[in-house]
Every structure is written in C-alpha cells, then in structure tokens.
C-alpha cells in the first residue's frame, strides 16, 4: 500500500495558524495519520533568511551622538541579508517529530508572479515611480545566473549559490532536501528554457557533491524536474537526472500546474516516470486544485504539496461537506461559509467530523459565519484546522486505500 | 506655547460638543412626537416613562437624595480597615448560597490585606471568579487569535471570565441572533463567566455623531451610512441586548461624559440621569435569576464632600438592595493619574465591603497593583491583547514593563520574553528574535503567541496579587513590584511617580 503524503508549506518555518497546544492535541507528530501522511515543507526562502549587521556608523550619526553627550542605545538596522540557519527546531521552535522536506521554494515562477503583482499595485499607489513603459508586455521571470539563483524572500530578492543552499539545507536537518533548481516561465523563449535546464543540471551536480561530502546525518536528496515544456528540455532533463539516479531519493516535479492542458500534463508525468527504471519516487509541488491532485495520485505521485487547506481557510471555505448537503457544495468540495445563508445555521460545521473545530459538535456554522463577517482571525484558525484534518482524512482513507477507485473519488468532487 | 493652543482648541471643541448635547437633551424632552418618531430604537421594549423627567428638572437633586446629609462622606456597610468592625470572612471552597435579593451572585470575601481583598464571585451555572481578576476583552464573541479551548485549558491562561462588547455584538451578528443561538456562552462555546458592557461607552467614543438625550444615546448606524437613519440606544435597549446575550454580569447604561470635559453642568445632568437610567435598566431586566446587573458610579472627577461622585453613590445607596455589584466608571479617558486614583480611592471608601467592585477600562499592570491596594476587585482592558497584536509584550521589571518586539534591537535576542513564564511563547521556547521575525512578516501565529503571552502575564499578575492577599502580605508584594519597576534615578532608573506614592500612602502602604 502506498502511503500518499500531504506536503504543507510551513510559512516562515511555522506550522500555519496553530499553536503548540492545539498541535499536540490535534496534529500530534506521534499520531499514525501524521506519521504516515503528513510532511511539513520548509522553504529556505522564508525560513533561513537572516539579517546581517556590520558595525558601520555614518559620520553624521556619530557626530550627533557626540554632541548629545551621552551614548544613546540605537537599535541597529540590518545592512543586508544572507541565508543561514541552525537546525530547524532551534531556528523556528517548530514542534519536533514531524516529517520535514526542505525546498528552496515551492514554485519559483509563482513567487515571481506574486512579486510582479505586488510591484504593480505599488506602482499604482505611487504613479511617479512608474518606470515601465506603457503597453510593455512583462513576463514573471526568475532571475538567475550560472552561479546563483535570486530567491524572492520576505526581505526582498536575495542571491543564493547551490553550495550555500546545500550547506543551509543540511544544517536544517530535515528528512528530505530538494536540490536547488532553476525554473523558466512557460511563456519565455527557448534560450531561457535551455539556460534554466542547464543551470538545474549543474546545480544538481554541485548539490549532490556537497551533500555527499557532508559527514553529519543527511537528508534524503531529491532532484527537481522543472516543467518548461513537453518537448524542448524534457529529454535533457531526463538525461542529467539519470546520471545522479543512484544518490537520489526521488524526483520532485516542479511547475506542472503552469502547463495548461490536462492531457499534456499527464503525458509529461508519464514520460518522466517511464524514463527511469526502476520507477522513481515522485513528489509534485504546488498542486493548485483537487482535480490536479487526483491526477497526481493517478500518476503514482507519493508526496503532494498543496496550499489548499490554507487558501480555503483564507477564502472562508469549509472542505469536504459532500456527504451532508451536496447541492451546496462547489466543485472544489467546499462550501463558502461567508454566504449569508449560514447566518442562522445551527448545524455543526460537519456532522461526525472529529477535527478540532467539529468534535463534540463544538462550533456551528452560524458562529464561524459570524467570525468571518467580523473579520476575526479565529475563523481562519478553525477553518484551517478543519480543512487540514479533512484533507488528511481523504489522503489516508481514500487516496491511500488498497482498492482505490479514483474515478469514484473524482465523481464525488467534480 | 504650542501645547497651549492645542489644548485650548481641544477644550473649545469639547465645550461645543457638550453644548450641542445640552441643546439636544432639552430638545428631546420638549420635542413633538412627530420628530421623535424619526429616531428608531434598536428594540421594541417600551420606555419606562415613569423615570423620565422634563428638561427643567435635569439639574434638580433627585427626590431620594433630598434628605441626605451631604456634609458627611457617603459610605455604607464598611468594615476594617475603614471602620473598627470586622468583616465576616468566608473560607475558600465554601458552597455558594444565592439569596433572594441577589439571586444570581453570591459574593465571598476570603481574606483582606489592608484594603486589598481576595474574594470569589459565584455566578449561576457553577461559574466562579476569584479576585483580584483581570478580564480579557473578547469584543465580538472571541478573544482575538485564541480558541476558547486554549483560554480555558492552557494552565497559563485559564481565564474564569471574559468581556464581550454589547455594541459590537448588536451590530454583528445582532443580539437576537445570539439569543436564538442559546446565548453567547453557547454560541462561542465558552462555559465560564461573561461580562458585557452597556454599549454606551462605544457609542460616545467611537461615533462622533452620537448625542445623548433623556431618552437614550442617539447615533448614526454605521452600517447604514447612506440612509442617514438615526438609531437610539435607550437603557431598555441596552438591557434587552444584554439579556439576549445572556452574560453573567451586565452593566447598566450610564450617561458617559468624557472625564476631561470642562462643563460642570453637563456632569451634574449626567450624574442624575445615570440614576434615572439605572431605574429604567432594572425595570427592563427580564432575567434577574440568571444575570446580574451592576451599577456604574459616575460623577466626573468631582470627589469633594457633597460632590457629584458622592451624589451618585448616595443614589446607589438608596437603591443598594437591587444592586449586586458596583463598577467605577467615567475613568480611563485621558484624565490625569492624580485625578484617577482619587476617584478610585473615594469610590472604594464609600462602596459596601460585601459587594464586588469593578474598575472599568483599566488594565496597565501598575494600575492593577495600585487599585487593588485601594480595594478594587475586577478589571478589564483591551490594552494587553491589542498591544500584543502590535508586537508589544508585557514583562515584569523596570518601567514601562514592555518589550517592543518589532524593534530591531530584538532581531538577535535569543532570550524568551520572560524567563519562567508558562505561556505558549515562552514555554515553547520562542526567542524574542523569532517573535520579531514572525511579527515583521505579519505571520498570524505571532498574534496568537503574543496574545497568549500578554494574557498569561496578566493572569500571573492577578494570581500573584491574590496569593499575597490570602497570605496577608500584599503591602510587601506591592513594594517589591514598585521597587522593581521604579529603581530610582540614583540607580539609573525612574523614580516612583507621585500619584503611585500618594495612592499607596492612602492605602496604608509606604514606598
């Protein structure tokens, strides 16, 4: 029986939304389900970014301080940022015992798109600073050179070399480590795609070398397979990953969701898995919806990374209410609790659910609806707790079942 | 010079505002029915018109106070150290006995230490509150960023009572809905104490266009911005809302005047009106066996013999039988600390020792320590929870007793907020640097951890205060606290503020 695992991004190295008190009670790493079906994704871009302080003082400041007579305690400002870390627990105080998977980022192109939107909205706010020309088509692009990748971090764009990345990744002591990779936007030209492929190849080599030379306890190394397009770079990628096959735990497919056609996506994964013998362990990063999640399971993916429980919670959605009132449920398997019709709905969030928000018929729909309307953070906490529990239940009870009939599961949701 | 201009212009504005209110009060009393009909009340409960007086009597002493000798200080049922008589104490753990004149509250005083007291409020449904107590504010039916489970079961929090805001709950989701859901306890899954305010304070503080008339507080419904429809919150409405919410302790609607208003006449009107509105509140109260209705002492900063605070207190003395507990109101509104402690002091000296005293809207740790020495039992304030979300952690030690964790100076500080603290952040080993990072990134977990710490700190504080009172060493507890916060300018710290020295001196504690 394959135990399909859900990989959730631990934003800033923290379990999203839940305090240790709730984690111990409801998502304890010692629980069977958590052990078998849950992995926390640690992104180096937001977990390992550290400020640098260099003892530099401007003349002006020094003069001012001198004239003040007494020495004032001035809070230093970081002069730059770098990537460094201690072990994951020391660095973030994340509860110990979870399966963990360190990655540079879950999808570099998605990061670039978010950044571009942010920049655009900033430009709207400050039209004077608008430097891009009107009508100029811009593509969200990942910045990289032969020697480094520019990661989009909470402290801006920061360069990381494959050596530094592996060093930092090893220090985290996560169970799994994804090698540094480059990723081209599908809309970019052949040249950029070829360069990205070339860099991913070189960086995998460097990562593998530095990983091998580490004497301490090691994370299992994964290679990233960036999906640029179905023809152009595919064979090149397959070829270079095959070279390192022996030292790899598996292959993480990155950016598949950018490929628009479902058939093309399926083809691509089929080609990847059939090109290796024996079949490699597959992980799929940044799966955007349930349909693609089921496709991933169908292709034999073991680890599926998705931000669905968080995005559902942030958009007021309650997952897996299919068995209750199917007519209200959207195609994503959710109901939108911000809908006015739940204002007086005293029924529990989900009958029979044993999650932190539902068990002992704890909270009803009307209360969570009220929290949403009142813009209370507790709404997100309760919804996230429920959605994660339900998605894990789906992974454990249906997707990992021996007699899995995916078409039946699909029918329920689509 | 600049401050003077600002102050004067502010004062002028306030006077204008107050005059507007005066005009309106007069107008409301003489208005035709036609004009009144424009203002819709938020509930259908009729006004108890027997308690309404015409505008020309707004400044007349209420009939029940006409025989009171205002040359003497007003006080009733006082025991040691106020008088020589000894207060009968009840041992901890004694079962409550609800009496006919206080069917929803049984108040036990277990110990006193000077004027400070350790008590238990037994509420219906076996809920009990040990004092001194700080009540975290759960404005809209939740303590922001925490689940009720954590607030109850996390030993560092374990709060016995929280506060809900009637005004906010009336706007969203509406108190009829809360009532239909079985009351706020059931709605938010909280089986412990809830205290609700009357809603009047928010109307006056949040809404610029609120006007107070004899009938109630008239305001523009903020949810109906376009229609310009005006709404009315009468004492009857406030109580109906609170009856709907089902809180264990309700507060009477009072005529709130900002403590820094400079208009004696307005204060006098407000004081007498507060008495009349209290009668209307009790007349509208439909669940006296399940819910307590506390009265709020008003009267501005006038603490002199025969002053407005005394008049209000004398009015309450005349109504004492129906009042299960008292609150001190009209403070925490920008008045000087000198004025503040004098009002608290006078109210505590007057109010009976066999009923609880609640100081509204007060919540700095220093205020709690000082006011408990003066005899206050209960406190509430948004400060610890709100400031937590802004990244400020409460800590013992040197004044101001806070850490602004968003500041860069904490970006490499590997210590936890407070050594030995049992909260989720400190016990979980979250360093100041880690919290700094989470706060800077707006990670929602930061709000949860910081709120958890600040409530845990307030609970640690009140538990320490209670223990010291039970062991009759509150004076030394206070001295330690004060000496820790104010280490003196000679030692590079701050000196003890004059008001703290004076207030504690009054309570018999010399620092």
CSV table of C-alpha atoms in Angstrom, one decimal, chain B residues 171-363:
chain,number,residue,atom,x,y,z
B,171,UNK,CA,-24.1,45.3,15.1
B,172,UNK,CA,-22.7,41.9,14.1
B,173,UNK,CA,-24.3,39.4,14.3
B,174,UNK,CA,-27.1,41.1,16.2
B,175,UNK,CA,-28.2,40.1,19.7
B,176,UNK,CA,-31.4,38.5,18.6
B,177,UNK,CA,-29.3,36.0,16.7
B,178,UNK,CA,-27.1,35.4,19.7
B,179,UNK,CA,-30.3,34.8,21.8
B,180,UNK,CA,-31.7,32.4,19.3
B,181,UNK,CA,-28.3,30.5,19.3
B,182,UNK,CA,-28.8,29.9,23.0
B,183,UNK,CA,-26.9,33.0,24.2
B,184,UNK,CA,-23.3,34.0,23.9
B,185,UNK,CA,-21.9,31.2,26.1
B,186,UNK,CA,-23.3,28.5,23.8
B,187,UNK,CA,-22.6,30.5,20.6
B,188,UNK,CA,-18.9,30.8,21.3
B,189,UNK,CA,-18.6,27.6,23.3
B,190,UNK,CA,-17.5,29.3,26.5
B,191,UNK,CA,-18.9,27.8,29.7
B,192,UNK,CA,-17.3,30.4,32.0
B,193,UNK,CA,-18.1,33.9,33.1
B,194,UNK,CA,-19.0,36.6,30.6
B,195,UNK,CA,-19.4,40.3,31.5
B,196,UNK,CA,-20.9,42.7,28.9
B,197,UNK,CA,-20.7,46.4,28.9
B,198,UNK,CA,-23.8,48.5,28.2
B,199,UNK,CA,-22.7,49.7,24.7
B,200,UNK,CA,-22.9,53.4,25.7
B,201,UNK,CA,-19.2,54.0,26.0
B,202,UNK,CA,-18.5,52.8,22.5
B,203,UNK,CA,-21.2,55.0,21.1
B,204,UNK,CA,-19.7,58.0,22.7
B,205,UNK,CA,-16.1,57.1,22.0
B,206,UNK,CA,-16.4,55.6,18.5
B,207,UNK,CA,-19.1,57.7,17.0
B,208,UNK,CA,-18.6,61.3,16.5
B,209,UNK,CA,-22.2,61.9,15.9
B,210,UNK,CA,-23.6,60.3,19.0
B,211,UNK,CA,-25.9,62.5,21.0
B,212,UNK,CA,-27.2,61.8,24.5
B,213,UNK,CA,-30.8,62.7,25.2
B,214,UNK,CA,-33.0,61.9,28.2
B,215,UNK,CA,-34.4,59.0,26.2
B,216,UNK,CA,-31.0,57.4,25.4
B,217,UNK,CA,-28.0,57.6,23.2
B,218,UNK,CA,-28.9,58.6,19.6
B,219,UNK,CA,-26.4,57.6,16.9
B,220,UNK,CA,-26.0,57.1,13.3
B,221,UNK,CA,-26.0,53.5,12.4
B,222,UNK,CA,-22.5,53.0,11.0
B,223,UNK,CA,-23.8,50.1,8.8
B,224,UNK,CA,-26.3,52.3,7.1
B,225,UNK,CA,-24.0,55.2,6.1
B,226,UNK,CA,-26.1,56.4,3.1
B,227,UNK,CA,-29.5,56.4,4.7
B,228,UNK,CA,-28.6,58.8,7.5
B,229,UNK,CA,-31.0,56.9,9.6
B,230,UNK,CA,-30.5,57.6,13.2
B,231,UNK,CA,-30.8,54.9,15.9
B,232,UNK,CA,-31.5,55.1,19.6
B,233,UNK,CA,-29.9,53.1,22.3
B,234,UNK,CA,-32.1,53.5,25.4
B,235,UNK,CA,-31.4,51.9,28.8
B,236,UNK,CA,-34.2,49.5,27.9
B,237,UNK,CA,-32.4,48.6,24.6
B,238,UNK,CA,-29.1,48.1,26.3
B,239,UNK,CA,-30.6,45.7,28.8
B,240,UNK,CA,-32.6,43.8,26.2
B,241,UNK,CA,-29.4,43.4,24.1
B,242,UNK,CA,-27.6,42.1,27.2
B,243,UNK,CA,-30.5,39.9,28.2
B,244,UNK,CA,-30.3,38.4,24.7
B,245,UNK,CA,-26.5,37.9,25.0
B,246,UNK,CA,-27.1,36.2,28.4
B,247,UNK,CA,-23.9,37.5,30.1
B,248,UNK,CA,-23.5,36.6,33.7
B,249,UNK,CA,-22.8,40.3,34.6
B,250,UNK,CA,-24.5,43.1,32.7
B,251,UNK,CA,-23.6,46.8,33.0
B,252,UNK,CA,-26.2,49.5,33.3
B,253,UNK,CA,-26.3,52.1,30.6
B,254,UNK,CA,-24.9,55.3,32.1
B,255,UNK,CA,-24.6,58.8,30.8
B,256,UNK,CA,-20.9,58.8,29.9
B,257,UNK,CA,-19.2,62.2,29.8
B,258,UNK,CA,-15.5,62.2,28.9
B,259,UNK,CA,-13.6,62.7,32.1
B,260,UNK,CA,-11.7,65.6,30.6
B,261,UNK,CA,-14.8,67.6,29.6
B,262,UNK,CA,-14.8,71.0,31.2
B,263,UNK,CA,-18.5,71.6,31.8
B,264,UNK,CA,-19.8,71.2,35.3
B,265,UNK,CA,-23.4,71.4,34.4
B,266,UNK,CA,-23.1,68.6,31.9
B,267,UNK,CA,-21.6,66.4,34.6
B,268,UNK,CA,-24.4,67.2,37.0
B,269,UNK,CA,-27.0,66.3,34.4
B,270,UNK,CA,-25.2,63.1,33.6
B,271,UNK,CA,-24.9,62.1,37.3
B,272,UNK,CA,-28.6,62.4,38.0
B,273,UNK,CA,-29.5,60.9,34.7
B,274,UNK,CA,-27.4,57.9,35.4
B,275,UNK,CA,-29.6,57.3,38.5
B,276,UNK,CA,-32.8,57.5,36.5
B,277,UNK,CA,-31.4,55.3,33.8
B,278,UNK,CA,-30.4,52.7,36.4
B,279,UNK,CA,-34.0,52.5,37.4
B,280,UNK,CA,-35.0,52.1,33.8
B,281,UNK,CA,-32.4,49.3,33.4
B,282,UNK,CA,-33.7,47.4,36.3
B,283,UNK,CA,-37.3,47.8,35.1
B,284,UNK,CA,-36.3,46.3,31.7
B,285,UNK,CA,-34.2,43.5,33.1
B,286,UNK,CA,-36.1,40.2,32.5
B,287,UNK,CA,-33.6,37.6,33.7
B,288,UNK,CA,-32.6,38.6,37.2
B,289,UNK,CA,-32.2,35.0,38.3
B,290,UNK,CA,-29.6,34.3,35.7
B,291,UNK,CA,-27.9,37.6,35.1
B,292,UNK,CA,-26.5,40.3,37.4
B,293,UNK,CA,-26.9,44.0,36.6
B,294,UNK,CA,-24.1,46.1,38.0
B,295,UNK,CA,-24.5,49.9,38.6
B,296,UNK,CA,-21.7,52.3,37.4
B,297,UNK,CA,-20.6,55.2,39.6
B,298,UNK,CA,-20.4,58.4,37.6
B,299,UNK,CA,-19.8,62.0,38.6
B,300,UNK,CA,-16.7,63.1,36.7
B,301,UNK,CA,-13.6,63.9,38.8
B,302,UNK,CA,-15.6,65.7,41.5
B,303,UNK,CA,-14.5,63.8,44.6
B,304,UNK,CA,-15.2,66.6,47.2
B,305,UNK,CA,-17.6,66.2,50.1
B,306,UNK,CA,-21.0,66.5,48.7
B,307,UNK,CA,-19.6,66.4,45.1
B,308,UNK,CA,-21.1,64.6,42.2
B,309,UNK,CA,-19.4,61.2,42.9
B,310,UNK,CA,-20.9,61.3,46.3
B,311,UNK,CA,-24.3,62.2,44.9
B,312,UNK,CA,-24.2,59.2,42.6
B,313,UNK,CA,-23.0,57.0,45.4
B,314,UNK,CA,-25.8,58.2,47.7
B,315,UNK,CA,-28.3,57.4,44.9
B,316,UNK,CA,-26.9,53.9,44.7
B,317,UNK,CA,-27.0,53.6,48.5
B,318,UNK,CA,-30.8,54.3,48.2
B,319,UNK,CA,-31.0,51.5,45.6
B,320,UNK,CA,-28.5,49.2,47.2
B,321,UNK,CA,-31.0,46.3,47.6
B,322,UNK,CA,-31.3,45.7,43.9
B,323,UNK,CA,-27.7,46.2,43.0
B,324,UNK,CA,-25.5,43.0,43.2
B,325,UNK,CA,-22.2,44.8,42.4
B,326,UNK,CA,-20.7,48.2,41.6
B,327,UNK,CA,-18.5,49.5,38.9
B,328,UNK,CA,-16.4,52.6,38.9
B,329,UNK,CA,-16.9,54.4,35.6
B,330,UNK,CA,-16.0,57.6,33.8
B,331,UNK,CA,-12.3,56.9,34.1
B,332,UNK,CA,-9.6,55.7,31.7
B,333,UNK,CA,-10.5,58.5,29.4
B,334,UNK,CA,-7.4,60.7,29.4
B,335,UNK,CA,-7.7,62.2,32.9
B,336,UNK,CA,-4.5,62.8,35.0
B,337,UNK,CA,-3.4,59.9,37.2
B,338,UNK,CA,-3.8,62.2,40.2
B,339,UNK,CA,-7.5,62.6,39.4
B,340,UNK,CA,-7.8,59.0,38.5
B,341,UNK,CA,-6.6,57.5,41.8
B,342,UNK,CA,-8.6,59.9,43.9
B,343,UNK,CA,-11.8,58.9,42.3
B,344,UNK,CA,-10.9,55.2,42.7
B,345,UNK,CA,-10.0,55.8,46.3
B,346,UNK,CA,-13.2,57.6,47.1
B,347,UNK,CA,-15.4,55.1,45.5
B,348,UNK,CA,-13.7,52.2,47.3
B,349,UNK,CA,-14.0,54.0,50.6
B,350,UNK,CA,-17.7,54.5,50.0
B,351,UNK,CA,-18.9,51.3,48.4
B,352,UNK,CA,-20.1,48.5,50.7
B,353,UNK,CA,-17.5,45.8,51.5
B,354,UNK,CA,-19.8,42.9,50.9
B,355,UNK,CA,-20.2,43.6,47.2
B,356,UNK,CA,-17.7,43.4,44.3
B,357,UNK,CA,-16.1,46.5,42.8
B,358,UNK,CA,-15.1,46.6,39.2
B,359,UNK,CA,-12.9,49.4,37.7
B,360,UNK,CA,-13.9,49.7,34.1
B,361,UNK,CA,-11.4,50.0,31.2
B,362,UNK,CA,-8.3,49.9,33.5
B,363,UNK,CA,-5.6,47.5,32.6
